[in-house]
């Protein structure tokens, strides 16, 4: 019979540590405005929001209808100074998911919109690769990672070697030439995929994280299977791996890997250089941590809430947490897809099922300001 992973309690590890050793000061943005803006957002002074797309409606200036339930996303810089925002469609109907993209000019105008993946299911989060592809992840049993061209010029390809499980997010580590992946199960694992050839995800070794309860020291254990339908789930094919309650967002900042788990309302910090796992944040003002985004210039971690107060919570390198953004009147939705453009002055994100029932249309916004 399958061997269940151990359930190590990482709360016994060392206290919270700072995120970075390369930033010289902490950047905060002040309290939220007392009144919502025209889009129903509460933002700090100096920040503004623009509605970019509404699910089911043509994106302004294009004939492409934006997809339902926008979820995880990433930005890709273009040679002309513009960028592309690739974004998943987390429709929980067989074959009705996928991913789309918004193309921006250098001045921030949307100039095109199109599909980059179709016919998949429950595409939740994912991640960008250093070779400029978008990894769209299916959050279903035996779900796959799909490698997509953000420009929509090359057909998407499944990557079963990365494991077939209830995928959430991916973060690529160019230093170690591996990709980290979270799993949305009550006893999910944190995986590491080591491609045989960097830049080619068709073959490689799958491993899972094991954490010592005594001091948070980590190691990686092999995963013997890939989780194909009818076979043992991957999380039971990694004896000695540590179980995490509902893996969600993941983000890499130098030698630090952050990942969120909804079951314990926690963001954890994995120091890859020192091979140690510690809790980074747990509790208010954070409720339901999901997608994560690091602002490179400041080291600030932006955490999207899955329900809760419909906030994006700011966690600073000195261990301070406060709301950065809040949606008003979006009860029953969740904040998703936070991603910065290459300038670091624009943050794109979604209210997945906005604003409230029975519309459930989903909306995509851009936040600009003095990040």
mmCIF file of C-alpha atoms in Angstrom:
data_model
loop_
_atom_site.group_PDB
_atom_site.id
_atom_site.type_symbol
_atom_site.label_atom_id
_atom_site.label_comp_id
_atom_site.label_asym_id
_atom_site.label_seq_id
_atom_site.Cartn_x
_atom_site.Cartn_y
_atom_site.Cartn_z
ATOM 1 C CA UNK A 1 0.000 0.000 0.000
ATOM 2 C CA UNK A 2 1.142 3.603 -0.521
ATOM 3 C CA UNK A 3 3.322 5.159 2.131
ATOM 4 C CA UNK A 4 1.919 8.459 3.402
ATOM 5 C CA UNK A 5 4.335 11.367 3.849
ATOM 6 C CA UNK A 6 5.341 12.424 7.317
ATOM 7 C CA UNK A 7 3.557 15.437 8.822
ATOM 8 C CA UNK A 8 6.435 17.450 10.258
ATOM 9 C CA UNK A 9 5.361 20.492 12.284
ATOM 10 C CA UNK A 10 7.596 23.311 11.074
ATOM 11 C CA UNK A 11 6.347 25.662 13.795
ATOM 12 C CA UNK A 12 9.108 24.266 16.010
ATOM 13 C CA UNK A 13 11.846 25.686 13.826
ATOM 14 C CA UNK A 14 13.809 28.917 14.274
ATOM 15 C CA UNK A 15 12.054 32.310 14.577
ATOM 16 C CA UNK A 16 11.166 34.454 11.597
ATOM 17 C CA UNK A 17 14.201 35.789 9.762
ATOM 18 C CA UNK A 18 14.558 38.578 7.235
ATOM 19 C CA UNK A 19 14.129 37.954 3.543
ATOM 20 C CA UNK A 20 17.210 39.426 2.014
ATOM 21 C CA UNK A 21 20.768 40.544 2.399
ATOM 22 C CA UNK A 22 21.002 42.893 -0.551
ATOM 23 C CA UNK A 23 18.493 45.677 0.175
ATOM 24 C CA UNK A 24 19.588 48.569 2.319
ATOM 25 C CA UNK A 25 16.220 49.918 3.442
ATOM 26 C CA UNK A 26 12.617 48.935 3.940
ATOM 27 C CA UNK A 27 9.903 50.357 1.691
ATOM 28 C CA UNK A 28 6.335 50.755 2.938
ATOM 29 C CA UNK A 29 3.452 52.577 1.315
ATOM 30 C CA UNK A 30 1.302 53.889 4.118
ATOM 31 C CA UNK A 31 -2.324 53.214 5.095
ATOM 32 C CA UNK A 32 -5.130 52.422 2.689
ATOM 33 C CA UNK A 33 -7.328 55.281 1.526
ATOM 34 C CA UNK A 34 -10.522 55.838 3.467
ATOM 35 C CA UNK A 35 -12.634 55.729 0.292
ATOM 36 C CA UNK A 36 -12.575 53.287 -2.600
ATOM 37 C CA UNK A 37 -11.561 54.417 -6.074
ATOM 38 C CA UNK A 38 -13.712 54.171 -9.208
ATOM 39 C CA UNK A 39 -12.865 50.459 -9.523
ATOM 40 C CA UNK A 40 -13.814 49.632 -5.936
ATOM 41 C CA UNK A 41 -10.249 49.354 -4.651
ATOM 42 C CA UNK A 42 -8.699 50.792 -1.509
ATOM 43 C CA UNK A 43 -5.077 51.764 -2.221
ATOM 44 C CA UNK A 44 -2.317 53.727 -0.469
ATOM 45 C CA UNK A 45 -1.777 57.354 -1.419
ATOM 46 C CA UNK A 46 -0.116 57.791 -4.819
ATOM 47 C CA UNK A 47 -1.407 54.533 -6.308
ATOM 48 C CA UNK A 48 -4.070 54.199 -9.006
ATOM 49 C CA UNK A 49 -5.963 51.328 -10.620
ATOM 50 C CA UNK A 50 -7.130 50.659 -14.179
ATOM 51 C CA UNK A 51 -9.574 47.949 -15.260
ATOM 52 C CA UNK A 52 -7.912 46.017 -18.093
ATOM 53 C CA UNK A 53 -10.319 43.202 -18.883
ATOM 54 C CA UNK A 54 -13.613 41.657 -17.814
ATOM 55 C CA UNK A 55 -14.310 37.960 -18.245
ATOM 56 C CA UNK A 56 -16.648 37.176 -21.111
ATOM 57 C CA UNK A 57 -16.248 40.605 -22.707
ATOM 58 C CA UNK A 58 -13.933 41.721 -25.525
ATOM 59 C CA UNK A 59 -10.725 43.303 -24.287
ATOM 60 C CA UNK A 60 -10.823 46.972 -25.293
ATOM 61 C CA UNK A 61 -9.296 47.494 -28.732
ATOM 62 C CA UNK A 62 -9.412 43.775 -29.596
ATOM 63 C CA UNK A 63 -11.995 41.172 -30.555
ATOM 64 C CA UNK A 64 -10.716 38.656 -27.979
ATOM 65 C CA UNK A 65 -13.092 37.831 -25.132
ATOM 66 C CA UNK A 66 -11.262 37.585 -21.811
ATOM 67 C CA UNK A 67 -11.483 34.191 -20.126
ATOM 68 C CA UNK A 68 -13.497 33.282 -17.023
ATOM 69 C CA UNK A 69 -11.999 32.900 -13.537
ATOM 70 C CA UNK A 70 -8.603 34.591 -14.167
ATOM 71 C CA UNK A 71 -6.021 33.141 -11.792
ATOM 72 C CA UNK A 72 -2.209 32.844 -11.766
ATOM 73 C CA UNK A 73 -0.145 35.042 -14.063
ATOM 74 C CA UNK A 74 3.292 36.391 -14.957
ATOM 75 C CA UNK A 75 4.772 39.237 -17.009
ATOM 76 C CA UNK A 76 7.266 38.802 -19.861
ATOM 77 C CA UNK A 77 9.360 41.710 -21.142
ATOM 78 C CA UNK A 78 9.450 42.419 -24.893
ATOM 79 C CA UNK A 79 12.225 43.963 -26.990
ATOM 80 C CA UNK A 80 10.072 46.978 -27.847
ATOM 81 C CA UNK A 81 9.754 48.012 -24.202
ATOM 82 C CA UNK A 82 6.312 46.480 -23.835
ATOM 83 C CA UNK A 83 5.393 43.285 -22.094
ATOM 84 C CA UNK A 84 2.948 40.381 -22.064
ATOM 85 C CA UNK A 85 0.842 39.276 -19.110
ATOM 86 C CA UNK A 86 0.080 35.549 -19.337
ATOM 87 C CA UNK A 87 -2.872 34.479 -17.213
ATOM 88 C CA UNK A 88 -4.681 31.240 -16.383
ATOM 89 C CA UNK A 89 -8.381 30.417 -16.571
ATOM 90 C CA UNK A 90 -9.372 28.362 -13.515
ATOM 91 C CA UNK A 91 -12.668 27.045 -14.871
ATOM 92 C CA UNK A 92 -13.552 23.840 -12.943
ATOM 93 C CA UNK A 93 -15.168 22.163 -15.950
ATOM 94 C CA UNK A 94 -13.406 19.465 -17.931
ATOM 95 C CA UNK A 95 -11.704 21.034 -20.952
ATOM 96 C CA UNK A 96 -13.032 24.539 -20.298
ATOM 97 C CA UNK A 97 -9.877 26.057 -18.771
ATOM 98 C CA UNK A 98 -6.667 27.235 -20.391
ATOM 99 C CA UNK A 99 -4.750 30.510 -20.462
ATOM 100 C CA UNK A 100 -4.805 33.847 -22.249
ATOM 101 C CA UNK A 101 -2.534 36.846 -22.618
ATOM 102 C CA UNK A 102 -2.616 40.629 -22.713
ATOM 103 C CA UNK A 103 0.061 42.402 -24.738
ATOM 104 C CA UNK A 104 1.106 45.892 -23.635
ATOM 105 C CA UNK A 105 2.923 48.737 -25.348
ATOM 106 C CA UNK A 106 5.766 50.431 -23.488
ATOM 107 C CA UNK A 107 3.388 53.123 -22.201
ATOM 108 C CA UNK A 108 1.117 50.554 -20.549
ATOM 109 C CA UNK A 109 -1.653 50.444 -23.155
ATOM 110 C CA UNK A 110 -3.145 47.051 -24.003
ATOM 111 C CA UNK A 111 -2.553 46.507 -27.717
ATOM 112 C CA UNK A 112 -3.554 42.869 -28.142
ATOM 113 C CA UNK A 113 -5.226 39.939 -26.390
ATOM 114 C CA UNK A 114 -5.344 36.262 -27.360
ATOM 115 C CA UNK A 115 -5.413 32.663 -26.137
ATOM 116 C CA UNK A 116 -2.213 30.704 -25.449
ATOM 117 C CA UNK A 117 -3.747 27.438 -24.125
ATOM 118 C CA UNK A 118 -7.121 25.769 -24.629
ATOM 119 C CA UNK A 119 -8.855 22.512 -23.738
ATOM 120 C CA UNK A 120 -7.331 22.020 -20.287
ATOM 121 C CA UNK A 121 -9.002 21.998 -16.878
ATOM 122 C CA UNK A 122 -8.883 24.108 -13.714
ATOM 123 C CA UNK A 123 -5.717 26.017 -14.663
ATOM 124 C CA UNK A 124 -4.811 27.582 -11.351
ATOM 125 C CA UNK A 125 -1.341 29.033 -10.840
ATOM 126 C CA UNK A 126 1.990 28.356 -12.533
ATOM 127 C CA UNK A 127 5.182 30.296 -13.160
ATOM 128 C CA UNK A 128 7.540 31.842 -15.677
ATOM 129 C CA UNK A 129 10.713 30.186 -16.976
ATOM 130 C CA UNK A 130 14.024 31.950 -17.666
ATOM 131 C CA UNK A 131 13.617 31.014 -21.333
ATOM 132 C CA UNK A 132 10.424 33.079 -21.476
ATOM 133 C CA UNK A 133 7.653 30.509 -21.387
ATOM 134 C CA UNK A 134 4.620 30.347 -19.107
ATOM 135 C CA UNK A 135 3.978 27.161 -17.126
ATOM 136 C CA UNK A 136 0.235 26.762 -16.668
ATOM 137 C CA UNK A 137 -0.723 24.241 -13.977
ATOM 138 C CA UNK A 138 -3.883 22.152 -13.717
ATOM 139 C CA UNK A 139 -5.293 21.865 -10.200
ATOM 140 C CA UNK A 140 -6.934 18.465 -10.644
ATOM 141 C CA UNK A 141 -5.899 14.929 -9.680
ATOM 142 C CA UNK A 142 -3.248 13.872 -12.178
ATOM 143 C CA UNK A 143 -3.148 17.464 -13.450
ATOM 144 C CA UNK A 144 -0.288 18.456 -15.714
ATOM 145 C CA UNK A 145 2.035 21.373 -16.265
ATOM 146 C CA UNK A 146 1.567 22.935 -19.702
ATOM 147 C CA UNK A 147 4.415 24.946 -21.200
ATOM 148 C CA UNK A 148 3.000 27.895 -23.143
ATOM 149 C CA UNK A 149 4.353 30.546 -25.493
ATOM 150 C CA UNK A 150 3.297 33.952 -24.073
ATOM 151 C CA UNK A 151 3.150 35.291 -27.651
ATOM 152 C CA UNK A 152 0.762 32.525 -28.682
ATOM 153 C CA UNK A 153 2.852 31.581 -31.707
ATOM 154 C CA UNK A 154 3.855 28.058 -30.611
ATOM 155 C CA UNK A 155 1.353 25.416 -29.416
ATOM 156 C CA UNK A 156 1.452 24.611 -25.710
ATOM 157 C CA UNK A 157 3.061 21.331 -24.658
ATOM 158 C CA UNK A 158 2.288 19.071 -21.667
ATOM 159 C CA UNK A 159 5.212 18.301 -19.346
ATOM 160 C CA UNK A 160 4.277 15.024 -17.575
ATOM 161 C CA UNK A 161 7.852 14.496 -16.361
ATOM 162 C CA UNK A 162 7.185 17.336 -13.890
ATOM 163 C CA UNK A 163 4.610 15.141 -12.171
ATOM 164 C CA UNK A 164 0.884 14.648 -12.541
ATOM 165 C CA UNK A 165 -0.846 15.900 -9.406
ATOM 166 C CA UNK A 166 -2.990 18.756 -8.128
ATOM 167 C CA UNK A 167 -0.579 21.471 -9.220
ATOM 168 C CA UNK A 168 -0.507 25.020 -7.926
ATOM 169 C CA UNK A 169 2.534 27.227 -8.549
ATOM 170 C CA UNK A 170 6.040 26.943 -10.024
ATOM 171 C CA UNK A 171 9.257 28.918 -9.424
ATOM 172 C CA UNK A 172 12.377 28.495 -11.567
ATOM 173 C CA UNK A 173 15.810 28.650 -9.921
ATOM 174 C CA UNK A 174 18.480 29.539 -12.487
ATOM 175 C CA UNK A 175 21.321 29.168 -9.975
ATOM 176 C CA UNK A 176 20.529 25.544 -9.121
ATOM 177 C CA UNK A 177 18.811 24.802 -12.426
ATOM 178 C CA UNK A 178 15.697 23.375 -10.833
ATOM 179 C CA UNK A 179 12.000 24.244 -10.637
ATOM 180 C CA UNK A 180 10.011 24.200 -7.388
ATOM 181 C CA UNK A 181 6.304 23.276 -7.351
ATOM 182 C CA UNK A 182 3.516 23.357 -4.773
ATOM 183 C CA UNK A 183 0.659 20.850 -4.454
ATOM 184 C CA UNK A 184 -2.865 21.745 -3.324
ATOM 185 C CA UNK A 185 -3.722 18.742 -1.166
ATOM 186 C CA UNK A 186 -4.260 18.567 2.613
ATOM 187 C CA UNK A 187 -1.085 16.468 2.702
ATOM 188 C CA UNK A 188 0.606 17.940 -0.362
ATOM 189 C CA UNK A 189 4.340 18.105 -0.971
ATOM 190 C CA UNK A 190 6.808 20.728 -2.078
ATOM 191 C CA UNK A 191 8.493 19.337 -5.176
ATOM 192 C CA UNK A 192 11.726 20.004 -7.016
ATOM 193 C CA UNK A 193 12.117 19.106 -10.694
ATOM 194 C CA UNK A 194 15.643 18.770 -12.057
ATOM 195 C CA UNK A 195 15.603 18.802 -15.883
ATOM 196 C CA UNK A 196 18.220 16.629 -17.528
ATOM 197 C CA UNK A 197 18.920 19.583 -19.819
ATOM 198 C CA UNK A 198 18.275 23.103 -18.527
ATOM 199 C CA UNK A 199 15.648 24.677 -20.758
ATOM 200 C CA UNK A 200 14.060 21.345 -21.698
ATOM 201 C CA UNK A 201 11.232 20.199 -19.402
ATOM 202 C CA UNK A 202 10.462 16.974 -21.250
ATOM 203 C CA UNK A 203 12.691 14.847 -19.013
ATOM 204 C CA UNK A 204 14.235 15.044 -15.571
ATOM 205 C CA UNK A 205 14.160 13.934 -11.943
ATOM 206 C CA UNK A 206 11.305 14.689 -9.537
ATOM 207 C CA UNK A 207 12.059 15.101 -5.819
ATOM 208 C CA UNK A 208 10.194 16.235 -2.698
ATOM 209 C CA UNK A 209 11.214 18.260 0.346
ATOM 210 C CA UNK A 210 11.902 16.599 3.700
ATOM 211 C CA UNK A 211 12.182 18.849 6.775
ATOM 212 C CA UNK A 212 13.693 18.041 10.165
ATOM 213 C CA UNK A 213 11.329 18.914 13.030
ATOM 214 C CA UNK A 214 14.329 19.529 15.269
ATOM 215 C CA UNK A 215 15.977 22.423 13.450
ATOM 216 C CA UNK A 216 14.266 22.943 10.075
ATOM 217 C CA UNK A 217 17.147 21.377 8.153
ATOM 218 C CA UNK A 218 16.050 20.180 4.725
ATOM 219 C CA UNK A 219 16.872 17.435 2.274
ATOM 220 C CA UNK A 220 15.323 16.221 -0.963
ATOM 221 C CA UNK A 221 13.990 12.689 -1.445
ATOM 222 C CA UNK A 222 13.266 11.021 -4.778
ATOM 223 C CA UNK A 223 9.712 10.615 -6.062
ATOM 224 C CA UNK A 224 9.519 7.170 -7.614
ATOM 225 C CA UNK A 225 6.422 7.742 -9.739
ATOM 226 C CA UNK A 226 4.877 10.499 -11.811
ATOM 227 C CA UNK A 227 1.242 10.194 -10.668
ATOM 228 C CA UNK A 228 -0.292 8.953 -13.902
ATOM 229 C CA UNK A 229 -4.049 8.203 -13.713
ATOM 230 C CA UNK A 230 -4.632 4.842 -12.026
ATOM 231 C CA UNK A 231 -1.198 4.858 -10.384
ATOM 232 C CA UNK A 232 -0.070 5.820 -6.885
ATOM 233 C CA UNK A 233 -0.326 9.590 -6.287
ATOM 234 C CA UNK A 234 3.079 11.270 -6.319
ATOM 235 C CA UNK A 235 2.787 12.393 -2.700
ATOM 236 C CA UNK A 236 2.699 8.732 -1.625
ATOM 237 C CA UNK A 237 5.676 7.854 -3.819
ATOM 238 C CA UNK A 238 8.156 9.932 -1.790
ATOM 239 C CA UNK A 239 8.789 8.175 1.561
ATOM 240 C CA UNK A 240 10.147 10.581 4.165
ATOM 241 C CA UNK A 241 8.845 13.739 2.462
ATOM 242 C CA UNK A 242 7.151 16.376 4.602
ATOM 243 C CA UNK A 243 3.445 17.055 4.116
ATOM 244 C CA UNK A 244 2.180 20.643 3.842
ATOM 245 C CA UNK A 245 -1.500 21.560 4.272
ATOM 246 C CA UNK A 246 -2.666 22.965 0.961
ATOM 247 C CA UNK A 247 0.285 24.364 -1.002
ATOM 248 C CA UNK A 248 -0.501 27.591 -2.833
ATOM 249 C CA UNK A 249 1.687 30.417 -4.157
ATOM 250 C CA UNK A 250 5.450 30.261 -4.512
ATOM 251 C CA UNK A 251 8.059 32.921 -5.253
ATOM 252 C CA UNK A 252 11.852 32.986 -5.465
ATOM 253 C CA UNK A 253 13.939 35.916 -4.235
ATOM 254 C CA UNK A 254 17.620 35.162 -4.761
ATOM 255 C CA UNK A 255 18.446 32.253 -2.451
ATOM 256 C CA UNK A 256 15.125 32.483 -0.617
ATOM 257 C CA UNK A 257 12.031 30.541 -1.658
ATOM 258 C CA UNK A 258 8.693 31.645 -0.200
ATOM 259 C CA UNK A 259 5.629 29.421 -0.354
ATOM 260 C CA UNK A 260 2.118 29.737 1.026
ATOM 261 C CA UNK A 261 -0.022 27.062 2.662
ATOM 262 C CA UNK A 262 -3.690 27.729 3.216
ATOM 263 C CA UNK A 263 -4.309 24.964 5.754
ATOM 264 C CA UNK A 264 -2.233 26.719 8.409
ATOM 265 C CA UNK A 265 -2.569 30.257 7.029
ATOM 266 C CA UNK A 266 1.185 30.533 6.687
ATOM 267 C CA UNK A 267 3.937 31.804 4.418
ATOM 268 C CA UNK A 268 7.154 29.837 4.892
ATOM 269 C CA UNK A 269 10.722 30.811 4.045
ATOM 270 C CA UNK A 270 13.131 28.266 2.607
ATOM 271 C CA UNK A 271 16.756 29.425 2.706
ATOM 272 C CA UNK A 272 18.247 27.479 -0.182
ATOM 273 C CA UNK A 273 21.811 28.536 0.576
ATOM 274 C CA UNK A 274 21.663 27.410 4.213
ATOM 275 C CA UNK A 275 19.190 24.554 3.633
ATOM 276 C CA UNK A 276 16.772 25.654 6.351
ATOM 277 C CA UNK A 277 12.992 26.112 6.474
ATOM 278 C CA UNK A 278 11.414 28.618 8.858
ATOM 279 C CA UNK A 279 7.963 30.161 9.211
ATOM 280 C CA UNK A 280 7.933 33.659 7.734
ATOM 281 C CA UNK A 281 4.403 34.917 8.448
ATOM 282 C CA UNK A 282 1.302 33.484 10.083
ATOM 283 C CA UNK A 283 -1.963 35.176 11.080
ATOM 284 C CA UNK A 284 -3.320 38.741 10.786
ATOM 285 C CA UNK A 285 -3.454 40.749 8.671
ATOM 286 C CA UNK A 286 -3.145 37.752 6.374
ATOM 287 C CA UNK A 287 -6.118 35.436 5.834
ATOM 288 C CA UNK A 288 -5.899 32.721 3.202
ATOM 289 C CA UNK A 289 -2.472 33.243 1.540
ATOM 290 C CA UNK A 290 -2.430 32.285 -2.118
ATOM 291 C CA UNK A 291 -0.497 33.735 -5.077
ATOM 292 C CA UNK A 292 2.808 35.458 -4.216
ATOM 293 C CA UNK A 293 4.869 38.119 -5.981
ATOM 294 C CA UNK A 294 8.250 39.588 -5.000
ATOM 295 C CA UNK A 295 9.053 43.187 -5.893
ATOM 296 C CA UNK A 296 12.674 42.878 -6.942
ATOM 297 C CA UNK A 297 13.906 46.380 -6.079
ATOM 298 C CA UNK A 298 12.582 46.370 -2.504
ATOM 299 C CA UNK A 299 12.327 42.707 -1.558
ATOM 300 C CA UNK A 300 8.710 43.287 -0.548
ATOM 301 C CA UNK A 301 6.518 40.201 -0.756
ATOM 302 C CA UNK A 302 2.958 40.759 -1.988
ATOM 303 C CA UNK A 303 0.540 38.053 -0.833
ATOM 304 C CA UNK A 304 -2.871 37.607 -2.494
ATOM 305 C CA UNK A 305 -5.679 36.479 -0.236
ATOM 306 C CA UNK A 306 -7.991 33.630 -1.210
ATOM 307 C CA UNK A 307 -11.207 35.158 0.192
ATOM 308 C CA UNK A 308 -10.496 36.664 3.634
ATOM 309 C CA UNK A 309 -10.767 40.450 3.387
ATOM 310 C CA UNK A 310 -9.959 40.371 -0.357
ATOM 311 C CA UNK A 311 -6.614 41.977 0.328
ATOM 312 C CA UNK A 312 -3.119 41.955 -1.034
ATOM 313 C CA UNK A 313 -0.960 41.928 2.070
ATOM 314 C CA UNK A 314 2.506 43.476 2.060
ATOM 315 C CA UNK A 315 5.262 41.636 3.962
ATOM 316 C CA UNK A 316 8.480 43.642 4.218
ATOM 317 C CA UNK A 317 12.024 42.302 4.679
ATOM 318 C CA UNK A 318 12.100 43.516 8.296
ATOM 319 C CA UNK A 319 9.130 41.332 9.240
ATOM 320 C CA UNK A 320 6.337 43.916 9.022
ATOM 321 C CA UNK A 321 2.921 43.082 7.551
ATOM 322 C CA UNK A 322 0.121 45.411 6.462
ATOM 323 C CA UNK A 323 -2.625 45.574 3.813
ATOM 324 C CA UNK A 324 -1.461 47.060 0.523
ATOM 325 C CA UNK A 325 -4.764 46.776 -1.353
ATOM 326 C CA UNK A 326 -8.341 45.773 -0.635
ATOM 327 C CA UNK A 327 -11.272 45.080 -2.939
ATOM 328 C CA UNK A 328 -14.614 46.443 -1.769
ATOM 329 C CA UNK A 329 -17.826 44.629 -2.682
ATOM 330 C CA UNK A 330 -16.078 41.550 -4.069
ATOM 331 C CA UNK A 331 -17.351 39.078 -1.497
ATOM 332 C CA UNK A 332 -17.002 35.469 -2.582
ATOM 333 C CA UNK A 333 -14.088 36.212 -4.906
ATOM 334 C CA UNK A 334 -10.331 35.836 -4.403
ATOM 335 C CA UNK A 335 -7.322 37.940 -5.367
ATOM 336 C CA UNK A 336 -5.115 36.194 -7.936
ATOM 337 C CA UNK A 337 -2.331 36.506 -10.465
ATOM 338 C CA UNK A 338 -0.183 39.260 -8.931
ATOM 339 C CA UNK A 339 2.779 40.005 -11.221
ATOM 340 C CA UNK A 340 5.036 43.027 -11.755
ATOM 341 C CA UNK A 341 6.101 44.346 -15.144
ATOM 342 C CA UNK A 342 9.842 44.654 -15.776
ATOM 343 C CA UNK A 343 9.920 48.286 -14.603
ATOM 344 C CA UNK A 344 8.538 47.303 -11.204
ATOM 345 C CA UNK A 345 6.098 50.232 -11.306
ATOM 346 C CA UNK A 346 3.011 48.308 -12.427
ATOM 347 C CA UNK A 347 1.313 45.393 -10.667
ATOM 348 C CA UNK A 348 -1.265 43.323 -12.544
ATOM 349 C CA UNK A 349 -3.769 41.185 -10.643
ATOM 350 C CA UNK A 350 -7.301 39.849 -10.728
ATOM 351 C CA UNK A 351 -10.475 39.568 -8.732
ATOM 352 C CA UNK A 352 -11.275 36.075 -9.897
ATOM 353 C CA UNK A 353 -15.050 36.024 -9.503
ATOM 354 C CA UNK A 354 -15.824 39.720 -9.300
ATOM 355 C CA UNK A 355 -17.634 41.581 -8.135
ATOM 356 C CA UNK A 356 -20.240 39.413 -6.367
ATOM 357 C CA UNK A 357 -22.747 36.704 -7.230
ATOM 358 C CA UNK A 358 -24.582 36.183 -9.470
ATOM 359 C CA UNK A 359 -22.246 37.840 -12.003
ATOM 360 C CA UNK A 360 -19.019 35.920 -11.320
ATOM 361 C CA UNK A 361 -17.398 37.583 -14.312
ATOM 362 C CA UNK A 362 -13.817 38.053 -13.077
ATOM 363 C CA UNK A 363 -11.792 41.208 -13.681
ATOM 364 C CA UNK A 364 -8.160 42.028 -14.365
ATOM 365 C CA UNK A 365 -6.580 45.276 -13.118
ATOM 366 C CA UNK A 366 -3.310 47.180 -13.286
ATOM 367 C CA UNK A 367 -2.045 49.068 -10.228
ATOM 368 C CA UNK A 368 0.499 51.842 -10.858
ATOM 369 C CA UNK A 369 2.424 53.914 -8.346
ATOM 370 C CA UNK A 370 5.636 54.469 -6.381
ATOM 371 C CA UNK A 371 6.524 50.874 -5.645
#
